[in-house]
XYZ file of C-alpha atoms in Angstrom:
693
model
C -0.079 0.015 0.006
C 2.798 2.122 0.962
C 4.613 1.615 -2.418
C 1.379 2.261 -4.342
C 0.696 5.485 -2.598
C 4.199 6.554 -3.104
C 3.766 5.769 -6.770
C 0.700 7.855 -7.016
C 2.326 10.759 -5.332
C 5.240 10.503 -7.988
C 2.465 10.506 -10.713
C 0.855 13.638 -9.494
C 4.165 15.519 -9.007
C 5.406 14.621 -12.367
C 6.241 17.664 -14.692
C 2.987 18.205 -17.041
C 3.717 19.663 -20.515
C 0.523 21.857 -21.478
C -0.222 24.958 -23.790
C -1.769 26.879 -20.735
C -0.092 30.037 -19.874
C 0.586 28.842 -16.368
C 0.400 25.855 -14.219
C -0.738 26.548 -10.552
C 1.709 25.239 -7.830
C 1.518 24.422 -4.314
C 4.138 26.367 -2.889
C 6.956 28.817 -3.837
C 10.319 27.678 -4.840
C 13.864 29.661 -4.962
C 16.321 28.979 -7.818
C 19.746 28.440 -6.354
C 21.709 28.637 -9.453
C 21.600 28.519 -13.274
C 23.880 27.317 -15.815
C 23.616 27.565 -19.693
C 25.329 24.775 -22.041
C 24.700 22.724 -25.238
C 23.044 19.475 -25.383
C 25.298 16.693 -26.179
C 24.130 13.809 -28.696
C 23.068 11.707 -25.789
C 21.176 14.499 -23.986
C 19.425 15.065 -27.268
C 18.369 11.473 -27.632
C 17.223 11.255 -23.980
C 15.007 14.575 -24.452
C 13.624 13.214 -27.883
C 10.410 10.939 -28.159
C 11.084 9.762 -31.729
C 13.913 9.089 -34.132
C 13.501 10.652 -37.584
C 15.105 8.657 -40.395
C 12.449 8.669 -42.933
C 12.884 11.113 -45.974
C 9.355 10.721 -46.624
C 6.767 13.207 -44.825
C 3.545 11.277 -45.596
C 2.512 7.651 -46.739
C 0.297 6.670 -49.722
C -2.627 7.502 -47.806
C -1.725 11.221 -46.980
C -0.896 10.228 -43.416
C 2.209 11.273 -41.361
C 4.676 8.624 -42.096
C 6.217 6.642 -39.307
C 9.776 8.013 -38.610
C 8.981 11.044 -40.775
C 9.333 14.709 -39.861
C 5.549 14.835 -39.007
C 5.777 11.658 -37.104
C 2.530 11.780 -34.413
C 4.838 10.897 -31.578
C 6.205 14.354 -31.959
C 2.821 15.974 -31.547
C -0.685 16.621 -33.604
C -0.058 17.638 -37.107
C -3.666 19.370 -37.392
C -6.729 19.907 -35.046
C -7.977 16.725 -35.982
C -5.108 14.774 -34.954
C -3.995 13.242 -31.768
C -0.529 12.885 -30.303
C 0.542 9.152 -29.758
C 2.990 10.138 -27.002
C 0.569 11.941 -24.503
C -2.497 11.182 -26.375
C -3.300 14.992 -26.377
C -5.205 16.899 -28.880
C -3.815 19.704 -31.066
C -4.860 22.376 -28.495
C -3.443 20.228 -25.506
C -0.222 18.958 -26.609
C 2.397 21.588 -26.968
C 4.431 18.747 -29.012
C 7.681 16.517 -28.444
C 11.011 16.701 -29.579
C 12.606 14.126 -32.132
C 16.208 13.743 -33.177
C 18.284 12.834 -36.450
C 21.262 10.734 -35.814
C 24.008 11.771 -38.303
C 25.887 9.346 -40.061
C 29.293 11.512 -39.695
C 29.606 14.591 -37.268
C 29.648 18.091 -38.820
C 30.827 21.520 -37.315
C 28.215 23.611 -35.567
C 28.513 26.901 -37.410
C 27.516 29.134 -34.167
C 30.593 27.452 -32.134
C 33.118 27.212 -35.163
C 35.189 29.995 -33.821
C 35.323 28.356 -30.243
C 36.171 24.964 -31.994
C 39.282 26.427 -33.719
C 40.305 28.505 -30.658
C 40.603 25.167 -28.843
C 42.223 23.331 -31.383
C 44.903 25.843 -31.321
C 45.706 25.241 -27.628
C 45.894 21.471 -27.650
C 48.116 18.740 -29.290
C 46.884 17.173 -32.335
C 47.995 13.842 -31.272
C 47.265 13.301 -27.548
C 44.900 16.144 -26.889
C 46.941 17.762 -23.916
C 47.417 21.376 -23.702
C 50.471 22.642 -25.298
C 51.974 23.817 -21.849
C 54.545 22.587 -19.634
C 53.748 21.317 -16.434
C 54.932 24.232 -14.760
C 53.064 26.919 -16.620
C 49.890 24.598 -16.812
C 49.792 24.288 -13.060
C 50.553 27.985 -12.615
C 47.653 29.186 -14.957
C 45.238 26.512 -13.457
C 45.649 27.852 -9.964
C 45.144 31.450 -11.177
C 41.761 30.222 -13.076
C 40.479 28.454 -10.069
C 40.900 31.560 -7.947
C 37.451 32.102 -6.357
C 37.933 35.741 -6.473
C 38.447 35.479 -10.275
C 35.754 37.257 -12.167
C 34.623 36.618 -15.823
C 36.706 39.485 -17.220
C 39.920 38.365 -15.154
C 39.423 34.945 -16.348
C 39.144 36.150 -20.066
C 42.525 37.806 -19.479
C 43.905 34.600 -18.052
C 42.583 32.813 -21.063
C 44.490 35.079 -23.577
C 47.669 34.688 -21.981
C 47.104 30.789 -22.037
C 46.474 31.025 -25.837
C 49.722 33.158 -26.227
C 51.756 30.568 -24.441
C 50.314 27.707 -26.645
C 52.052 28.636 -29.864
C 53.035 25.934 -32.491
C 55.695 24.052 -30.493
C 56.617 20.381 -29.834
C 54.228 18.486 -27.524
C 55.567 18.406 -23.860
C 53.741 15.191 -23.409
C 54.203 13.213 -26.541
C 56.703 14.891 -28.570
C 54.636 15.602 -31.655
C 55.549 18.526 -33.639
C 52.298 20.973 -33.773
C 51.836 23.395 -36.342
C 49.629 26.508 -37.135
C 45.985 25.807 -36.780
C 43.522 28.113 -38.542
C 40.595 28.162 -40.703
C 40.447 26.373 -44.299
C 39.439 27.533 -47.606
C 35.885 28.455 -47.970
C 35.438 26.182 -51.189
C 35.103 23.250 -48.592
C 31.704 23.994 -47.344
C 32.729 27.065 -45.664
C 33.754 25.220 -42.347
C 37.302 23.545 -42.543
C 40.036 23.645 -40.093
C 43.838 23.194 -41.545
C 46.406 21.975 -39.551
C 49.826 23.618 -41.397
C 53.079 22.112 -40.245
C 55.116 23.506 -43.194
C 56.805 26.136 -40.783
C 57.820 23.922 -37.992
C 59.603 21.001 -39.955
C 62.669 19.938 -38.138
C 66.222 19.387 -39.483
C 65.766 15.660 -39.433
C 62.892 15.865 -41.740
C 64.822 18.144 -44.104
C 67.770 15.724 -44.049
C 65.449 12.543 -44.774
C 63.884 14.643 -47.842
C 67.338 15.567 -49.451
C 68.620 12.249 -48.955
C 65.680 10.666 -50.764
C 65.586 13.440 -53.565
C 67.616 10.995 -55.913
C 64.972 8.395 -55.805
C 62.460 7.859 -58.834
C 59.570 7.302 -56.799
C 59.892 10.528 -54.573
C 58.169 10.270 -51.263
C 55.672 12.929 -50.305
C 55.743 14.420 -46.693
C 52.373 16.336 -46.514
C 52.883 19.390 -44.192
C 49.083 20.511 -44.472
C 46.416 18.303 -42.841
C 42.733 18.965 -43.027
C 41.063 18.325 -39.528
C 37.685 16.757 -40.169
C 34.823 17.020 -37.736
C 35.389 13.190 -36.743
C 39.141 13.820 -36.036
C 38.395 17.015 -34.012
C 35.295 15.112 -32.048
C 38.165 12.219 -31.387
C 40.718 14.950 -30.256
C 37.965 16.793 -27.977
C 36.894 13.311 -26.436
C 40.519 12.503 -25.132
C 40.867 16.005 -23.339
C 41.072 15.751 -19.632
C 38.754 17.669 -17.367
C 41.553 19.862 -15.863
C 42.547 21.121 -19.526
C 38.887 21.880 -20.020
C 38.898 24.010 -16.936
C 42.351 25.618 -17.944
C 40.692 26.825 -21.083
C 37.538 28.198 -19.015
C 35.382 25.671 -20.916
C 32.347 25.381 -18.975
C 31.444 22.091 -20.383
C 32.940 19.040 -22.412
C 34.367 20.236 -25.690
C 32.896 17.427 -27.647
C 29.594 19.323 -27.326
C 30.806 21.673 -29.883
C 30.426 19.090 -32.664
C 27.033 17.908 -33.746
C 26.359 14.265 -33.884
C 22.550 14.251 -33.362
C 20.144 17.194 -34.410
C 17.162 18.094 -32.541
C 13.985 18.035 -34.529
C 11.328 20.736 -33.058
C 7.891 19.495 -32.410
C 5.298 19.129 -34.998
C 2.839 21.935 -33.652
C 5.453 24.595 -33.988
C 6.074 23.816 -37.708
C 2.504 23.288 -38.987
C 1.571 22.373 -42.644
C -0.653 24.577 -44.680
C -2.978 22.357 -46.712
C -4.631 23.503 -50.092
C -6.754 21.764 -52.433
C -9.077 19.928 -50.221
C -6.251 18.465 -48.137
C -4.783 16.865 -51.299
C -1.671 19.195 -51.313
C 0.182 20.648 -48.385
C 2.788 23.519 -48.213
C 5.158 22.603 -45.437
C 6.969 24.900 -43.206
C 10.276 25.896 -43.887
C 12.154 24.299 -40.868
C 10.572 21.088 -42.111
C 11.792 21.822 -45.478
C 15.347 22.204 -44.318
C 15.257 19.176 -41.933
C 14.008 17.102 -45.074
C 17.228 17.958 -46.859
C 19.255 16.974 -43.905
C 17.690 13.575 -43.734
C 17.917 13.007 -47.573
C 21.844 13.978 -47.195
C 22.391 11.887 -44.260
C 20.719 8.837 -46.153
C 23.034 9.190 -49.194
C 26.045 9.243 -46.710
C 25.032 6.099 -45.067
C 24.292 4.494 -48.597
C 27.805 5.619 -49.828
C 29.581 4.224 -46.694
C 27.605 1.108 -46.843
C 28.280 0.567 -50.568
C 31.930 1.369 -50.051
C 32.091 4.292 -52.475
C 35.234 6.462 -53.367
C 36.572 8.665 -50.768
C 36.041 11.446 -52.950
C 32.334 10.962 -53.469
C 31.649 10.361 -49.440
C 33.716 13.502 -48.903
C 31.405 15.366 -51.209
C 28.551 13.889 -49.702
C 29.755 14.891 -46.216
C 30.162 18.465 -47.229
C 26.822 18.482 -48.571
C 25.547 17.523 -45.235
C 27.638 20.232 -43.566
C 25.871 22.712 -45.737
C 22.578 21.628 -44.765
C 23.133 21.823 -41.133
C 24.413 25.304 -41.783
C 21.514 26.350 -43.291
C 19.450 24.778 -40.535
C 21.169 27.028 -37.917
C 22.108 30.007 -39.843
C 20.704 30.530 -43.350
C 22.489 33.795 -43.713
C 26.036 32.143 -43.355
C 28.692 33.348 -45.969
C 29.043 29.905 -47.006
C 25.710 29.615 -48.391
C 24.429 31.119 -51.505
C 20.869 32.760 -51.526
C 18.995 30.496 -49.266
C 15.267 30.341 -49.532
C 14.558 29.397 -45.984
C 15.151 31.013 -42.652
C 17.204 29.083 -40.033
C 17.085 29.048 -36.282
C 19.088 32.080 -35.883
C 17.047 34.069 -38.124
C 13.846 33.133 -36.111
C 15.380 34.326 -32.827
C 17.585 37.469 -33.529
C 16.158 40.815 -35.045
C 13.375 42.914 -34.426
C 10.833 40.440 -35.581
C 12.352 37.406 -33.929
C 11.151 35.316 -31.077
C 12.813 37.422 -28.549
C 12.111 41.022 -29.362
C 9.141 40.194 -31.349
C 7.318 37.621 -29.123
C 8.636 37.615 -25.639
C 9.961 41.338 -25.251
C 7.335 42.593 -27.786
C 3.899 43.056 -26.282
C 0.161 43.059 -27.877
C -2.209 44.289 -25.520
C -5.970 45.294 -25.474
C -7.564 48.241 -24.153
C -4.779 50.542 -25.638
C -4.895 53.958 -27.276
C -2.340 55.805 -29.225
C -2.638 59.411 -30.946
C -0.591 62.461 -31.317
C 0.252 64.355 -28.110
C -0.396 68.306 -27.420
C 0.431 70.424 -24.352
C -2.379 71.921 -22.088
C -1.061 73.982 -18.944
C -4.357 73.921 -17.467
C -4.278 70.345 -16.727
C -2.706 69.102 -13.447
C 0.434 66.978 -13.627
C -1.394 64.002 -12.621
C -3.776 64.171 -15.485
C -3.983 63.397 -19.111
C -6.833 64.565 -21.466
C -8.258 62.017 -23.469
C -10.431 62.541 -26.617
C -14.255 61.493 -26.261
C -13.856 59.515 -29.284
C -11.115 57.320 -27.477
C -12.967 57.183 -24.439
C -15.856 55.633 -26.077
C -13.680 52.522 -27.288
C -11.676 52.206 -24.235
C -13.640 50.540 -21.394
C -13.332 49.675 -17.648
C -15.344 46.424 -16.130
C -17.194 48.033 -13.191
C -19.112 45.639 -10.912
C -22.617 46.849 -9.898
C -23.175 47.596 -6.238
C -25.655 49.629 -4.291
C -23.269 52.690 -4.407
C -22.978 52.637 -8.400
C -26.199 51.269 -9.839
C -27.897 54.362 -10.839
C -24.766 55.631 -12.531
C -24.146 52.456 -14.378
C -27.889 52.303 -15.426
C -27.697 55.917 -17.005
C -24.397 54.587 -18.743
C -26.383 51.676 -20.195
C -29.171 53.942 -21.585
C -26.633 56.033 -23.041
C -25.182 53.188 -24.965
C -22.113 52.671 -26.845
C -22.374 55.912 -29.038
C -22.964 58.661 -26.386
C -20.560 59.424 -23.656
C -20.752 58.365 -20.693
C -22.078 55.093 -21.762
C -21.304 51.434 -21.829
C -20.542 48.873 -24.589
C -21.230 45.614 -22.763
C -22.797 43.681 -19.694
C -21.420 40.575 -18.494
C -24.352 38.853 -16.407
C -23.560 36.900 -13.326
C -23.552 33.460 -15.341
C -20.836 34.883 -17.722
C -23.113 35.634 -20.646
C -21.971 38.796 -22.616
C -24.604 41.336 -23.965
C -23.652 43.781 -26.523
C -25.511 46.922 -25.806
C -25.334 48.083 -29.533
C -27.724 45.451 -30.537
C -29.798 44.882 -27.316
C -32.741 46.970 -25.799
C -30.883 49.367 -23.524
C -33.957 50.278 -21.527
C -34.733 46.703 -20.570
C -31.197 46.001 -20.020
C -30.655 49.035 -17.515
C -33.913 47.840 -15.904
C -33.058 44.433 -15.283
C -29.659 45.288 -14.118
C -28.563 43.336 -10.943
C -25.941 43.950 -8.057
C -22.855 41.487 -9.165
C -22.985 42.215 -12.701
C -20.176 43.809 -14.719
C -20.628 46.894 -16.835
C -17.941 47.818 -19.415
C -18.327 51.397 -19.119
C -16.626 54.107 -21.099
C -13.654 56.106 -19.614
C -14.590 58.715 -17.271
C -12.948 61.628 -15.421
C -10.613 60.346 -12.623
C -9.951 56.963 -14.091
C -6.434 55.446 -13.757
C -4.605 55.156 -17.242
C -0.884 54.219 -17.826
C 1.018 56.762 -20.292
C 3.853 55.806 -22.157
C 6.189 57.243 -24.826
C 8.528 55.095 -26.792
C 11.475 54.267 -26.439
C 10.923 53.308 -22.862
C 14.519 53.881 -21.807
C 13.970 54.114 -18.117
C 10.964 53.218 -15.656
C 9.717 56.679 -15.672
C 8.959 56.229 -19.356
C 5.429 54.889 -18.224
C 3.524 56.664 -15.393
C 0.075 56.331 -14.169
C -2.398 59.578 -14.718
C -5.710 60.525 -14.080
C -7.964 60.501 -16.900
C -9.828 63.899 -17.956
C -12.183 63.304 -20.852
C -12.317 66.376 -23.279
C -13.050 67.143 -27.070
C -10.835 67.295 -29.983
C -8.617 64.364 -31.154
C -5.158 64.551 -29.210
C -3.862 63.280 -25.924
C -2.984 66.368 -23.790
C -0.921 66.650 -20.506
C 1.058 69.526 -18.540
C 4.228 70.352 -20.164
C 6.029 69.907 -16.735
C 5.819 66.015 -17.308
C 7.860 66.186 -20.437
C 11.262 65.454 -19.163
C 10.606 61.944 -17.910
C 8.891 61.020 -21.221
C 11.611 62.883 -23.252
C 8.698 64.241 -25.334
C 8.089 67.172 -27.437
C 5.197 68.490 -29.523
C 6.392 68.300 -33.056
C 4.275 65.384 -33.765
C 5.130 62.844 -31.300
C 2.810 60.022 -30.472
C 2.389 58.295 -26.916
C 0.577 55.289 -25.781
C -2.286 54.977 -23.587
C -3.015 51.756 -21.355
C -6.266 51.301 -19.119
C -5.824 48.997 -16.311
C -8.736 46.348 -15.948
C -8.808 45.322 -12.299
C -8.831 47.127 -8.939
C -5.518 45.772 -7.990
C -3.848 46.873 -11.071
C -5.272 50.301 -10.645
C -4.048 50.374 -7.255
C -0.547 49.442 -8.138
C -0.562 51.804 -10.989
C -1.612 54.729 -8.720
C 0.754 54.070 -5.718
C 3.924 52.755 -7.825
C 3.734 54.542 -10.993
C 1.591 57.646 -10.216
C 3.613 61.011 -11.462
C 3.019 62.565 -8.052
C 5.088 59.593 -6.401
C 7.813 59.953 -9.237
C 8.864 63.479 -9.234
C 12.417 62.546 -8.750
C 14.596 60.191 -10.785
C 15.874 57.033 -9.334
C 19.189 57.680 -10.997
C 20.541 60.505 -8.563
C 17.819 61.705 -6.711
C 17.245 64.796 -8.758
C 13.955 66.413 -9.705
C 12.704 65.510 -12.979
C 9.153 66.910 -13.215
C 9.684 70.293 -12.877
C 8.711 73.698 -14.659
C 10.211 74.373 -18.314
C 10.089 76.611 -21.180
C 7.277 79.443 -21.008
C 6.739 78.624 -17.056
C 10.271 79.606 -16.330
C 9.783 82.734 -18.628
C 6.547 84.149 -16.960
C 8.118 83.236 -13.505
C 11.059 85.318 -14.245
C 8.901 88.311 -15.694
C 6.349 88.101 -12.844
C 9.131 88.355 -10.180
C 10.913 91.595 -11.398
C 11.419 94.455 -9.120
C 9.016 96.841 -11.115
C 6.083 94.523 -11.515
C 3.105 95.929 -9.847
C -0.616 94.782 -9.671
C -3.822 96.462 -8.695
C -6.355 94.568 -6.731
C -8.695 93.777 -9.531
C -5.828 92.195 -11.502
C -4.191 90.606 -8.431
C -7.127 88.838 -7.557
C -7.835 87.616 -11.002
C -4.444 86.172 -11.022
C -4.777 84.536 -7.727
C -7.978 83.065 -8.814
C -6.392 81.444 -11.835
C -3.706 79.662 -9.483
C -6.653 77.443 -7.992
C -9.126 77.353 -10.703
C -11.132 79.368 -8.608
C -11.563 76.525 -6.357
C -9.356 77.406 -3.493
C -9.630 79.896 -0.703
C -6.754 82.408 -0.814
C -5.767 85.007 1.646
C -4.820 88.305 0.328
C -1.358 89.611 1.675
C -1.002 92.907 2.577
C -0.368 95.380 -0.416
C 3.275 96.566 -0.853
C 1.989 100.129 -1.535
C -0.934 101.603 0.036
C -1.034 105.416 -1.326
C -2.219 106.641 -3.436
C -3.286 103.225 -4.875
C -3.147 99.539 -3.313
C -0.532 97.738 -5.354
C 0.861 94.212 -4.990
C 4.159 93.042 -6.259
C 4.920 90.061 -8.424
C 7.111 88.733 -5.638
C 3.766 88.761 -3.420
C 1.983 86.798 -6.161
C 4.704 84.122 -6.295
C 4.264 83.850 -2.435
C 0.641 83.179 -2.666
C 1.573 80.505 -4.971
C 3.685 78.730 -2.527
C 1.398 79.206 0.300
C -2.282 80.378 -0.883
C -3.813 80.440 2.726
C -3.161 80.180 6.350
C -4.492 76.437 6.326
C -1.565 75.603 3.888
C 1.184 74.444 6.432
C 4.135 74.850 4.012
C 6.908 77.398 5.155
C 9.378 77.207 2.596
C 12.875 78.500 3.540
C 15.428 78.432 0.639
C 18.298 80.781 -1.062
C 19.507 80.217 -4.544
C 21.688 82.089 -6.631
C 20.387 82.551 -10.141
C 22.480 82.929 -13.370
C 22.047 86.597 -13.022
C 23.577 86.729 -9.676
C 26.603 88.979 -9.682
C 29.436 87.155 -8.098
C 31.698 89.069 -5.856
C 35.335 88.920 -6.016
C 37.579 86.573 -3.789
C 38.459 89.284 -1.493
C 35.151 90.325 -0.861
C 33.631 86.865 -0.059
C 35.168 86.736 3.370
C 33.287 89.628 4.775
C 29.888 89.002 2.985
C 26.647 88.603 4.946
C 23.073 87.671 3.943
C 22.055 91.178 3.786
C 24.740 92.153 1.162
C 23.736 89.026 -0.921
C 20.304 89.929 -0.944
C 21.315 93.544 -2.399
C 22.492 92.049 -5.553
C 22.151 94.777 -8.212
C 20.609 92.155 -10.913
C 18.273 90.683 -8.209
C 19.641 87.499 -8.868
C 19.672 86.079 -5.176
C 16.483 84.225 -4.465
C 15.375 84.283 -1.034
C 12.374 82.501 0.472
C 11.540 83.015 4.306
C 8.561 81.155 5.529
C 7.207 80.915 1.832
C 7.503 84.576 1.364
C 9.595 85.747 -1.619
C 11.723 88.536 -0.095
C 14.116 89.227 -3.134
C 15.286 87.683 -6.256
C 13.959 86.670 -9.756
C 13.082 83.217 -10.016
C 14.799 81.058 -12.701
C 15.901 77.682 -13.934
C 18.005 77.210 -10.891
C 15.133 77.835 -8.625
C 12.392 76.072 -10.570
C 13.846 73.982 -13.067
C 14.988 70.309 -12.970
C 18.287 68.923 -12.334
C 18.856 70.989 -9.176
C 18.843 69.488 -5.689
C 18.535 72.573 -3.951
C 15.757 74.073 -6.164
C 12.109 74.935 -4.825
C 10.342 71.631 -5.617
C 13.373 69.587 -4.430
C 13.159 71.274 -1.024
C 9.553 71.239 -1.085
C 9.816 67.202 -1.435
C 12.274 67.039 1.195
C 10.824 69.196 3.641
C 7.280 68.102 3.267
C 6.110 65.772 0.689
C 5.367 65.362 -3.062
C 1.665 66.678 -2.867
C 3.009 69.984 -1.641
C 5.295 70.031 -4.763
C 2.835 68.853 -7.198
C 0.305 71.445 -5.858
C 2.824 74.175 -6.407
C 3.615 73.132 -9.867
C -0.074 72.965 -10.671
C -0.398 76.660 -9.436
C 2.626 77.820 -11.280
C 1.325 76.268 -14.750
C -1.528 78.770 -14.432
C 0.995 81.778 -14.848
C 1.549 81.113 -18.560
C-alpha cells in the first residue's frame, strides 16, 4: 500500500507539458543557480520521443509517415489529429522533440570560432594543452581562484593562448603546427593544421637524402582536420585542461552528432486543394534535406564508394546543417529558408518580437499636445477614444444608478457602456440589445464595461521606454478634440516634445492593477529620478519665462488684476488669503513677488513654510577678496536681483529662474518641498505655477 501511495504521489508531481499560460503550484520555490550549456548527442536522444530517419513526410494515404518529420509521436499535425505520446489533442499537446542521428559528425556554425580556438591550444595527437607542467599548474591555479571574475578569467585565457604557440608537445613529442580556418570552397567550415613552418632538421635531411629516388616520397605538411578527427581529439581532453581553457562543459558538445527536431505543432503544414496538397514549413523543408543528405552518406559508406564521393556527400550534409542553424552564413548562397538564428534574432524574432514585444487590448495611441490647464497628474483623453476604451465596473448599491444611465446612453454617447457581463458569464452587446430593458434588469454583481470617465487610472507611455519613468499613471480627463494632452512639466520623464510625437495609453482592467499603478507609477510619486535623486518633473519653457517676468522688481498689480491672477492659481476652487499690499497710497498695489508667495502658500491653512536661498544665473558674483566679509544682507542687495531668498514661504528678493524652478537641481524649490514636506506639496505648487503662462 505504501509503495502504491508513493507511486501515485510521484505521478501527481510529474512535470506536465501543456499549452496553458501557467500551471498552478502548491508552494514557492527559490532558484539556487542556473547554468547554460549546449546539449550533447546523448542528451538530445534522451529528450526526444522519436528518431527521424524517413525522408518521406506522408505515406500513400496522406498520413504522417512513421519515422518521418511529421511523426505523430512528436505531436498532432492538425486540429483533428492526436499525439501518440501523450494522447493529447492539437490544443492540449505542445508537442515533443525528435532527433536525427547523423552518419558522420559535422561542425556547429555557431561554435566554429570556439572550436578553432580550442584546437589551437591542444596537441593534435594526445589532446593535451601545449604548456609545460609548470606553466599549466600556474595558470590552472589562477583560473581556480574564487575571486577571479569573468573579465579576469578572460585575461588569463588570452595569456594561455599566447603561450600555446606552435611547438613540440611536452607530453608526446608531436610537432604541432599552425591551426587555422580552411578555404571557403570546402563548405565554408574547414580547419587546417599547417606544419610547413615547423619541420625540423631531421625531416629536411631525410627529404634531401631521398631526392635521387625515382619514386619521390611526399611529406604532407598541411592536414585537414575533419569533424570526426576533431571530435576524437575533444573526447580525449582531460577535465583539468577543459578547466584551464575556461570551458564550462565538455568540448565534444561543440561538434554535432545528433540534431534535435522541433515538435510538429510549432512547424504546421498548410493544406490546400481539399487536403490533397500541402505547403510544408520552411524548418520542415530544411530538415528533409538533412535527412536526405544523411541517407546518401549512409548508402555511400555501406556500398564502399570512393573517398571523394563520400567526402562530397559529407560536405553537402555540412551545408544543410549550416542552413538549418544560420541561413545567412557566408558559405551559403541565397537561401530560400529561414534558419533558427534568423527566427530568434532581430526585431521580428522570438525574443524582441514575441517575448519582449507586447500586444495588448484596451490601448490607445495618438498625437500629443500641451495643455497647461491640466494638473501634472492628469491626461486629457479625446471623447472618441474614451468611447472605445472601457473599464469593467461591478454593480453595487453605490453605483447602480450611474451604471444604469451609462447603459441607457449606449456605446455611441459618452458617458455610456458597451457590454454587460451577467452573473452567469453571458456577455450582452449594448449596440444590438434593448438598452432600457437591460438597464431595468441590471442586478448587483453584474459587470458593466463602461466608457472611460474623469478620474479613471490610465498608464501613459512614450517609446522608446529607456527608464522606468517612461511609463507612469495619470488620472483621465475626458475632453473634446483628437489629441492626448498633458502638462508640459511632465515632458522630461517621457523625453517628449510636441512636434508630432505620439504616445500610448493603457487602461488597467482590475482594481488591483489600478491600485498598483496609482501607488507605484503615479506621477506625484515619481517626481525625482531614481538615478541620482534629482527633480525630473519640474517647470520648463514658458513657465520659467513667466515666473522670471512676474518676479521683477518693477512689476506691480492693482487689486482687480491681482485677485484675478490669484483665482487662476487654484482654478477659482481654492480659498486664498490676500497679503497686505506693498503700496497703500495713492493706490493699493501688490508686487509680483507677493503673487509668487501666494503661489507657494495660498492661505493660512496651508502648512508649508519654505525657506530657501538660491543664486540664479544673473547673480553678480563678488571677487574673492570680498567673499570673506559678505553677509546675507549684502547677498540680497544684488544689483541684478539674482539672489532668490524665501523665508517662511515669502519671496523677499530675487527673480526666480531655472535654478529655482527647473529640473536637475537638488537645492531648487520643488526639491526642498519634497524633502521638507511631501510630493503633494510640490505637485500642488507645480499645478498653480502652470497657470502663470
